[in-house]
XYZ file of C-alpha atoms in Angstrom:
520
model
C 76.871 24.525 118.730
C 77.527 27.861 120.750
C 76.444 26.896 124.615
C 78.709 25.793 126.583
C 78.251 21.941 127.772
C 79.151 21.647 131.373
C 79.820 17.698 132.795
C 76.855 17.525 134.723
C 74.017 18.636 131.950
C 76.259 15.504 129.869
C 76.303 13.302 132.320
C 74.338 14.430 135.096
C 76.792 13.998 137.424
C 75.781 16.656 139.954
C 78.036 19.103 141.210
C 82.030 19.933 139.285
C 83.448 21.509 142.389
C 85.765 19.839 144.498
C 85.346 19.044 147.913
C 86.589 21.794 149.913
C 89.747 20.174 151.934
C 91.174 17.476 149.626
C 92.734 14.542 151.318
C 96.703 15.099 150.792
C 98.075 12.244 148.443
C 101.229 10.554 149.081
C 104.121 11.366 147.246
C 104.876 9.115 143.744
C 107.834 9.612 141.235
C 107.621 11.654 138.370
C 109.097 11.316 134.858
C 109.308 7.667 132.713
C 110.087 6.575 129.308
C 107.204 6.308 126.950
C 107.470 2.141 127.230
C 106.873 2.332 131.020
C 103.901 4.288 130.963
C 100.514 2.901 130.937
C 96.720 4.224 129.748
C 95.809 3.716 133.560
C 98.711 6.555 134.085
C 98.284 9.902 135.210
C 100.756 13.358 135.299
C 102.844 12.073 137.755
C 103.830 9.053 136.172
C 104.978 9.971 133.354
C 107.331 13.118 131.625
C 104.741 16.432 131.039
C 105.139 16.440 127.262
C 103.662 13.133 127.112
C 100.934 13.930 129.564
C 99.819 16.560 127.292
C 99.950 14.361 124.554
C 97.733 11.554 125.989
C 95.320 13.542 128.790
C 92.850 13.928 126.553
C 92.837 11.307 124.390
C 90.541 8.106 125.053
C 92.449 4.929 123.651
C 95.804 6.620 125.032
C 94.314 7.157 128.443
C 92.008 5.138 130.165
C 90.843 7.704 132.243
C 90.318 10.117 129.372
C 87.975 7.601 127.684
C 85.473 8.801 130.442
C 85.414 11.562 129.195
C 86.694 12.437 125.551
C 85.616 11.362 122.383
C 86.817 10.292 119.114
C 85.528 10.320 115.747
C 87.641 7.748 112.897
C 86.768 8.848 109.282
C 86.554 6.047 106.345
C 88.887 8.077 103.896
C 90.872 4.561 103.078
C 89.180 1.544 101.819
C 92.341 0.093 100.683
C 94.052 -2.898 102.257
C 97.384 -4.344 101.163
C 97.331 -7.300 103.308
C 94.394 -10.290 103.963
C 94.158 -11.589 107.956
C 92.149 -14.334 108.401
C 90.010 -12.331 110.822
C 88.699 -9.249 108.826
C 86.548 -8.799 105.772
C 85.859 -5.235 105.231
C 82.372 -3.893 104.933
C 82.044 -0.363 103.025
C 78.385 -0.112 102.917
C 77.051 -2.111 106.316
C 75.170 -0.335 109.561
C 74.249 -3.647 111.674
C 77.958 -4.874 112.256
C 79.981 -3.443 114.989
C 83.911 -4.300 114.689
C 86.968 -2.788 112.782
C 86.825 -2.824 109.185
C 83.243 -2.263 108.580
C 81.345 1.288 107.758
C 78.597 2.829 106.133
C 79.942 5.079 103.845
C 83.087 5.886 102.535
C 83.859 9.203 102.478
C 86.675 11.542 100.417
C 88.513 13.874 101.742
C 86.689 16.670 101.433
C 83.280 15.226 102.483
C 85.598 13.862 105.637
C 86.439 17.157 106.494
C 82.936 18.622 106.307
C 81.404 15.492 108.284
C 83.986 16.353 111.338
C 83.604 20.537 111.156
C 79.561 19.572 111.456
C 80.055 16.669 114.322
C 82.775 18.899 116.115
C 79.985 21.643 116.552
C 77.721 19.217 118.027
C 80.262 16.962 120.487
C 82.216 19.198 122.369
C 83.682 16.180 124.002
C 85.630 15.462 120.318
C 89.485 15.076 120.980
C 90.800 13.222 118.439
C 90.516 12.591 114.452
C 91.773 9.148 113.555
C 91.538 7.473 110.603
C 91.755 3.444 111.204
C 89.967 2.382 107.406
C 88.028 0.918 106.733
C 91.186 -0.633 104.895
C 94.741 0.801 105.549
C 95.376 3.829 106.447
C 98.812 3.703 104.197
C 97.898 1.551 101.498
C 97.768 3.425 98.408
C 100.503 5.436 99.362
C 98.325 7.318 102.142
C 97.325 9.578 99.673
C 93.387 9.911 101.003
C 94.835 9.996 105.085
C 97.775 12.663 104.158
C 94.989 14.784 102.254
C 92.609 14.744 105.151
C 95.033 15.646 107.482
C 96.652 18.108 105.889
C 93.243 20.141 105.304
C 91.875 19.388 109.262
C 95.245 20.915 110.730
C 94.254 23.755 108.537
C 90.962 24.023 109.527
C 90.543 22.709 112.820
C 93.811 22.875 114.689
C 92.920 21.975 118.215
C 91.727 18.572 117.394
C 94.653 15.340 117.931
C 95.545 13.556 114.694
C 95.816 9.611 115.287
C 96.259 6.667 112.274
C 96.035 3.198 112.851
C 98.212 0.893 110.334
C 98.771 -3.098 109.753
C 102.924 -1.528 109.416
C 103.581 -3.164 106.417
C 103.958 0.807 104.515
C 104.673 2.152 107.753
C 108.924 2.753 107.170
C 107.652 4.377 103.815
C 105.980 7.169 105.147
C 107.247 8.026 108.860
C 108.658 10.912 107.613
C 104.869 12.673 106.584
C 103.462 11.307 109.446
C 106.332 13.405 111.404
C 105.671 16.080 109.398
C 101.839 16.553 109.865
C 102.469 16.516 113.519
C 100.542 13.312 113.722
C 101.558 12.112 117.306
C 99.695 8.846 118.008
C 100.181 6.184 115.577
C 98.279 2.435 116.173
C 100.251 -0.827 114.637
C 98.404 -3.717 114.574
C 101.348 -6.333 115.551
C 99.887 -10.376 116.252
C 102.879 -12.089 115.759
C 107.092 -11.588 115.594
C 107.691 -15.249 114.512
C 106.631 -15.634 110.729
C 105.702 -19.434 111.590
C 102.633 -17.850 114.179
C 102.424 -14.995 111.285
C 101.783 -17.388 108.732
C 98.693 -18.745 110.401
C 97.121 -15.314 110.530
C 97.464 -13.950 107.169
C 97.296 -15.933 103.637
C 98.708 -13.394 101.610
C 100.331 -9.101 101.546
C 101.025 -7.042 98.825
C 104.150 -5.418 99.216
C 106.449 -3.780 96.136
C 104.094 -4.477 93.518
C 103.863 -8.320 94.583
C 101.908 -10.634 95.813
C 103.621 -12.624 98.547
C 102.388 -15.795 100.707
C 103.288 -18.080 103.323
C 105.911 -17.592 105.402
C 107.941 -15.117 103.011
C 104.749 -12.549 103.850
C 105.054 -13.121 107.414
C 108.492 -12.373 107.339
C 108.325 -9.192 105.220
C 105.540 -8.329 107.503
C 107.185 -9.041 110.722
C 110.561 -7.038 109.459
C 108.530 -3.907 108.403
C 106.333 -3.592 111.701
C 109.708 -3.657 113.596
C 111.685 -1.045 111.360
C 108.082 1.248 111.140
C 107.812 1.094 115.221
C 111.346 1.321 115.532
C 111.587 4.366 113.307
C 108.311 6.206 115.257
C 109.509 5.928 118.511
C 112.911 7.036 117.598
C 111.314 10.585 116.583
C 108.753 10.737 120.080
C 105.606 9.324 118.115
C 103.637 7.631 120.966
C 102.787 4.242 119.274
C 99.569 2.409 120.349
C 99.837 -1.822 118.875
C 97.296 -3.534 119.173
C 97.262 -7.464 119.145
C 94.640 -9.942 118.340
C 94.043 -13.235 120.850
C 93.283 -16.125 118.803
C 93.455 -19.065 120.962
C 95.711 -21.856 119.809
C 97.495 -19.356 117.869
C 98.888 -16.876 119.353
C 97.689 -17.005 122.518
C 100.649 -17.472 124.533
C 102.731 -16.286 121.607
C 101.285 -12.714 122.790
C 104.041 -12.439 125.550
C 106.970 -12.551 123.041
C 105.557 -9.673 121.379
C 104.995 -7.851 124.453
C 108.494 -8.171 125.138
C 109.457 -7.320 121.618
C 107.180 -3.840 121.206
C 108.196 -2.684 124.953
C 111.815 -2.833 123.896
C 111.611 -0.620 120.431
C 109.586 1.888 123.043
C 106.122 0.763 121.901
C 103.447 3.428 124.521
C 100.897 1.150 125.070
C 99.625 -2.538 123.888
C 96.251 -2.960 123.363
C 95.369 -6.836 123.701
C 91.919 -7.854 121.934
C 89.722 -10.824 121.734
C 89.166 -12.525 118.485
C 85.785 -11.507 116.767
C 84.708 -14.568 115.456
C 80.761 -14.763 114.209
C 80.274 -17.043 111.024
C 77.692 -14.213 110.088
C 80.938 -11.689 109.797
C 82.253 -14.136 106.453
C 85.920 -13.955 107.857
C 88.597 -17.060 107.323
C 88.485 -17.579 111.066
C 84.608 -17.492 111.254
C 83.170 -19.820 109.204
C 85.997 -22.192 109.611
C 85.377 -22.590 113.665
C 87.905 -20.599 115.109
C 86.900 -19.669 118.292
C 87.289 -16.545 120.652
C 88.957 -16.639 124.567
C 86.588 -16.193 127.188
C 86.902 -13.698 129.603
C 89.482 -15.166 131.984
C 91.355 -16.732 129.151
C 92.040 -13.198 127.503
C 92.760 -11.508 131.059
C 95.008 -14.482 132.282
C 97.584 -13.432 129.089
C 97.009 -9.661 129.851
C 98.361 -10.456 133.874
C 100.949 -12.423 131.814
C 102.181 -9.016 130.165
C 102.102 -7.001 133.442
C 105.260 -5.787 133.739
C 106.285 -5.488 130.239
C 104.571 -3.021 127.811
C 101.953 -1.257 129.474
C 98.585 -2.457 128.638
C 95.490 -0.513 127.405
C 92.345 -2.697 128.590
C 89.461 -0.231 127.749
C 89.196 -1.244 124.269
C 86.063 -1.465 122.410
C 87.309 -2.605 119.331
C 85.553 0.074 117.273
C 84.268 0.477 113.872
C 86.529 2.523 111.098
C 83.452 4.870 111.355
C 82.838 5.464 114.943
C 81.641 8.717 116.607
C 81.419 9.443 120.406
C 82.623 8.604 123.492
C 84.507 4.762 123.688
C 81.463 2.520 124.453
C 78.819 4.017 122.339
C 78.434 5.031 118.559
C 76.235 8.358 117.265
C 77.352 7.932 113.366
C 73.592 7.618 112.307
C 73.301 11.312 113.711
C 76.047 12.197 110.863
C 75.290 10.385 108.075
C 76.109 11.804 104.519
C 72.388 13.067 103.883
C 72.098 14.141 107.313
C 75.574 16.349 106.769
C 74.370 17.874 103.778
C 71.645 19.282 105.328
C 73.353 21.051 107.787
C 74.927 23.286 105.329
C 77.896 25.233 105.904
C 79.073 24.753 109.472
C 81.611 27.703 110.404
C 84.322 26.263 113.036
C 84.175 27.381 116.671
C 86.521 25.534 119.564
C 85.267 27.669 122.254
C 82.437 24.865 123.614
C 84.864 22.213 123.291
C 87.841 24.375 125.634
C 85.037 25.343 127.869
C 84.694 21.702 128.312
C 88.235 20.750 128.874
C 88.765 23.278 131.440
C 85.197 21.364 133.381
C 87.487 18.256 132.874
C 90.711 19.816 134.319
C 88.698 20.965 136.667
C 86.885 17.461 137.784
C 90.048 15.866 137.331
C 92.017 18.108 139.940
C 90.996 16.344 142.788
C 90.315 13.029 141.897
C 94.088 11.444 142.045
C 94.115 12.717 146.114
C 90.646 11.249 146.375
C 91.588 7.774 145.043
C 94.493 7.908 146.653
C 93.166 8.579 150.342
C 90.583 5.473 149.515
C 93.601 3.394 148.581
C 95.093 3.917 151.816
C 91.917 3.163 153.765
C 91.808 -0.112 152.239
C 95.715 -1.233 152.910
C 95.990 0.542 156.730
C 92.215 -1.353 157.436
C 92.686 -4.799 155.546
C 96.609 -4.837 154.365
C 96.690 -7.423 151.601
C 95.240 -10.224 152.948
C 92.673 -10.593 150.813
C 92.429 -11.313 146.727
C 91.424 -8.763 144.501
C 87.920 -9.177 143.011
C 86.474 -7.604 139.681
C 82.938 -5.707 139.831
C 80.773 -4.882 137.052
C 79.881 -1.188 136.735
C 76.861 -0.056 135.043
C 78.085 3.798 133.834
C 77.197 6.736 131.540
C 80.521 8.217 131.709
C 82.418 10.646 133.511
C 84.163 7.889 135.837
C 80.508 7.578 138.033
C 78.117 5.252 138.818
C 75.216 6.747 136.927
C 73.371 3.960 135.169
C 70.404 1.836 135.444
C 70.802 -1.736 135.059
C 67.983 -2.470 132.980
C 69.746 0.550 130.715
C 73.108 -0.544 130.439
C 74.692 -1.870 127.077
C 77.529 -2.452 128.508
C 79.549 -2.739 131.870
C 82.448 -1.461 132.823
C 84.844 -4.127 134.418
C 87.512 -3.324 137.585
C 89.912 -5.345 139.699
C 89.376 -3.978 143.155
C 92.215 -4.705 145.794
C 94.505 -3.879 148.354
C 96.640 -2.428 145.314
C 93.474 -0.314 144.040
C 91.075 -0.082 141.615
C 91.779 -0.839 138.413
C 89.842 -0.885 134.861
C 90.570 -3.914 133.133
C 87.740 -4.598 130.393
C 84.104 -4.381 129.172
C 81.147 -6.490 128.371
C 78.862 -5.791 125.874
C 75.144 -6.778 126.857
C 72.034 -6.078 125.349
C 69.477 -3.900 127.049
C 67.688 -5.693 129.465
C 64.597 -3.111 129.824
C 63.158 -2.164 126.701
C 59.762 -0.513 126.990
C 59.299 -0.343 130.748
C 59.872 -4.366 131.080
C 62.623 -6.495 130.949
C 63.441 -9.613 128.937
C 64.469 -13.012 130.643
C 66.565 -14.093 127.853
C 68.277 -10.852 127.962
C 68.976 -10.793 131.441
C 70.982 -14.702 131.038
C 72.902 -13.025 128.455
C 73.880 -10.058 130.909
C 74.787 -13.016 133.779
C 76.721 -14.567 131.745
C 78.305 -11.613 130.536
C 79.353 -10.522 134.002
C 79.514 -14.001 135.717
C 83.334 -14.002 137.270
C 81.815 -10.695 139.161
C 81.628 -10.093 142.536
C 79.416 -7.220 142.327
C 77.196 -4.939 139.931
C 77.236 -1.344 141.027
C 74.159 0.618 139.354
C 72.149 3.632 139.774
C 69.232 1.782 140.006
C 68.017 -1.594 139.588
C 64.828 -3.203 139.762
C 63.459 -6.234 142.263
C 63.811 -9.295 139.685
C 67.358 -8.876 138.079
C 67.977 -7.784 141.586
C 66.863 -11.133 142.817
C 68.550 -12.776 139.496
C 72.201 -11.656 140.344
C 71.780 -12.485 144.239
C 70.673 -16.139 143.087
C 73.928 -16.028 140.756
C 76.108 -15.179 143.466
C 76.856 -11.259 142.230
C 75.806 -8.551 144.583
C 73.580 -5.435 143.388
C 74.769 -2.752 144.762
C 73.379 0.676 144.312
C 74.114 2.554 147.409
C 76.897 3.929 145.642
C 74.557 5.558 143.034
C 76.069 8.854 141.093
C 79.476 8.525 143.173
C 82.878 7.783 141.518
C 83.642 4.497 140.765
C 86.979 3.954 142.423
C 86.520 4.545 145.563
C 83.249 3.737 146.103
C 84.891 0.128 144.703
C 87.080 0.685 147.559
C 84.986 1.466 150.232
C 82.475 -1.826 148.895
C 85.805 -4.231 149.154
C 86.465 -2.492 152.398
C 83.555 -4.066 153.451
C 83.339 -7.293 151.233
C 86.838 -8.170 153.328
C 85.165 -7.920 156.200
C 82.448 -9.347 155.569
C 84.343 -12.542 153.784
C 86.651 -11.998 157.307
C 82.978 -13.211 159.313
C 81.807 -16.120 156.773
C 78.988 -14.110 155.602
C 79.724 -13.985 151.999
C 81.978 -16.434 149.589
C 84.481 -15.719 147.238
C 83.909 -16.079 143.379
C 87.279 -16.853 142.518
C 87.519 -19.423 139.542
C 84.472 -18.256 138.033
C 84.640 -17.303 134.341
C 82.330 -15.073 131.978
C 81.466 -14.755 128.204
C 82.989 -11.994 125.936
C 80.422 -10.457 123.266
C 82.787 -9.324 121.136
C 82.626 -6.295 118.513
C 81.934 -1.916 119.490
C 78.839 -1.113 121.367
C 76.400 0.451 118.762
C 74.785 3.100 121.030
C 72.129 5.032 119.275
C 70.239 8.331 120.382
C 66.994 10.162 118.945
């Protein structure tokens, strides 16, 4: 790909430049540690080498994942551990959740699968490999190989592993070495009693191992691995699985525990339980948490590690931006017939420097809404969460009846803040939409106070009002922030006169699993 891909021909946002006079911010401290900073961060929260580290990448920085993409490649099928909620797929296209692909690849055909997608997705930021087993098991030897061959060949791109921990200590050292920087640790438990309820059996120095002596083991290597990559400035990412009646409120233990070995971010995910999926926890009745449950033990961990929320629990295969998947453009076949794809960065710095760009003015811009809200209203009136229907590029630039999935913020006297997504199926397919669909969108988005859309039509339009959630597309193709602010401006004064009600108590359903999100 030789043109250079500006935002708006992407996303058709409309125009990059910033306003002429930007609103001055107010002045916030610079400089943190890496456990204090969050993915909702931004430069002036945190020291500049770990700013550059994390601007661009989207699981590291929530406002990145508007606009960066990331590409995982299956080089490592292996697993040495068994939890209760996976069973790995190597050959499946219809699933969408960690652990499943449709081809495994080797090194080599890795390597020429992201040259050939990094010519076509300028967005591409970061190569991870998360699978579609461990990425250490079997000594690392397919992940190290990779690696080693993509710094060679295409240098500008991040380097990011995801790992269960239990060969993590083993092999810090050659993750230091390959300049691998962001390292994912899947941590559910640090009592082996909770641990012991999640996974029947590891496979640690050349033994099998049950029970609670595998929990242990488990527990004692995740702690040493993080321990040991935060020690050398490795951001580390862990992620941690709700499972209600498990470890539900276990969860803020192990907050507590990962913030104080310097853990970056923790990434708290609902349960994937479908029968169909032929895990432990599936076909045995385990359920998932609903949408409230899952936030109310996020809140819980406010103030400990700082929490990623913008999760979409992706396949070990995934290609594109968070929220959508392109891998059928770049299957094996498809690769081959490309031929020999020579390497060229210059569309994908052309398109960071848009970004830096865009980005410039937005903190003073959100900030200046901010302040509207808390000199007009103060804080005498709960936050509320809105459903945004979005292609990207932090705007409001979707139709309803297009949307797969919507974007979820908590909009307050504090701000507003992403804090989830709900996968829905399309509810216009063919120029008409589907009734059953459009139940499965309200319940999707039911604790809502709002939908903000491009466009919408007269009978979802109608729908939502009769559900209580407000369509709102007089924001259409405007940033999401603060036009959230400017509607809750309004909202509180409207609540203020009678005229609308609040939605507080109200819960919603989680559709679990990546958003599949295919093009021509």
């Amino acid at each position: 790909m030789g043109n250079v891909v500006s935002l708006d021909s992407i996303f058709g946002l409309g125009q990059l430049a910033p306003p002429a006079v930007m609103p001055a911010a107010p002045e916030t401290a610079s400089g943190c540690s890496s456990s204090s900073c969050g993915s909702s961060d931004g430069p002036a929260d945190m020291d500049p080498a770990v700013w550059e580290k994390v601007k661009n990448h989207p699981c590291y920085s929530e406002e990145a994942h508007h606009y960066f993409a990331r590409m995982h490649v299956a080089v490592a099928p292996a697993c040495n551990i068994q939890c209760n909620y996976c069973n790995r797929k190597y050959d499946c296209s219809n699933e969408s959740r960690p652990g499943v692909v449709s081809e495994k690849l080797t090194p080599d055909q890795a390597i020429k699968k992201i040259l050939a997608v990094a010519q076509e997705i300028p967005q591409l930021s970061v190569i991870g490999i998360a699978g579609p087993g461990d990425s250490l098991a079997a000594a690392g030897k397919n992940t190290f190989a990779t690696f080693e061959m993509l710094q060679k060949k295409a240098p500008d791109l991040k380097l990011c592993l995801s790992t269960n921990g239990l060969a993590l200590p083993d092999h810090v050292d050659t993750i230091a070495q390959y300049n691998i920087d962001h390292v994912t640790i899947t941590i559910n438990m640090v009592d082996p009693e909770v641990g012991a309820q999640i996974y029947p059996w590891i496979f640690y120095k050349h033994k099998r191992w049950t029970g609670l002596d595998a929990a242990k083991i488990l527990h004692e290597q995740q702690m040493l691995g993080l321990e040991m990559l935060t020690s050398r400035g490795i951001l580390v990412k862990v992620n941690s699985v709700m499972i209600p009646g498990v470890n539900d409120e276990h969860l803020l233990e192990v907050n507590k525990a990962v913030k104080s070995r310097g853990a970056f971010l923790h990434n708290i995910m609902p349960l994937i339980s479908d029968p169909a999926h032929g895990t432990y926890f599936g076909l045995n009745g385990q359920r998932g948490p609903t949408a409230q449950e899952l936030k109310v033990v996020q809140d819980a961990c406010e103030g400990g590690a700082k929490l990623m929320r913008h999760c979409r629990q992706c396949r070990a295969d995934a290609v594109g931006l968070l929220g959508e998947d392109r891998g059928e453009e770049f299957t094996a076949d498809k690769i081959e017939a490309m031929g020999f794809v020579e390497y060229d960065d210059e569309a994908r710095r052309t398109y960071r420097e848009h970004v830096e760009s865009e980005r410039a003015g937005r903190n003073a811009s959100k900030a200046a809404a901010q302040a509207d809200v808390r000199e007009s209203i103060g804080f005498t009136v709960d936050p509320i969460l809105i459903a945004v229907a979005t292609k990207g590029g932090e705007r409001i630039n979707e139709h309803f009846g297009h949307a797969k999935e919507f974007q979820i913020y908590e909009v307050g006297p504090n701000g507003a803040k992403f804090v989830g997504h709900r996968r829905v199926d399309q509810y216009c397919e063919g120029g008409s939409g589907d009734v059953d669909t459009l139940d499965g969108v309200l319940a999707a988005i039911n604790d809502c106070t709002a939908v903000f859309v491009a466009k919408i039509g007269g009978c979802p339009s109608k729908s939502l009002a009769d559900a209580g959630i407000e369509p709102v597309d007089r924001f259409a193709f405007d940033y999401i922030e603060e036009s959230a602010l400017a509607y809750f401006k309004d909202y509180a004064e409207r609540l203020g006169q009678g005229v609308v009600q609040s939605r507080a108590g109200q819960d919603a359903v989680i559709r679990t699993g990546a958003l599949t999100a295919r093009r021509a």
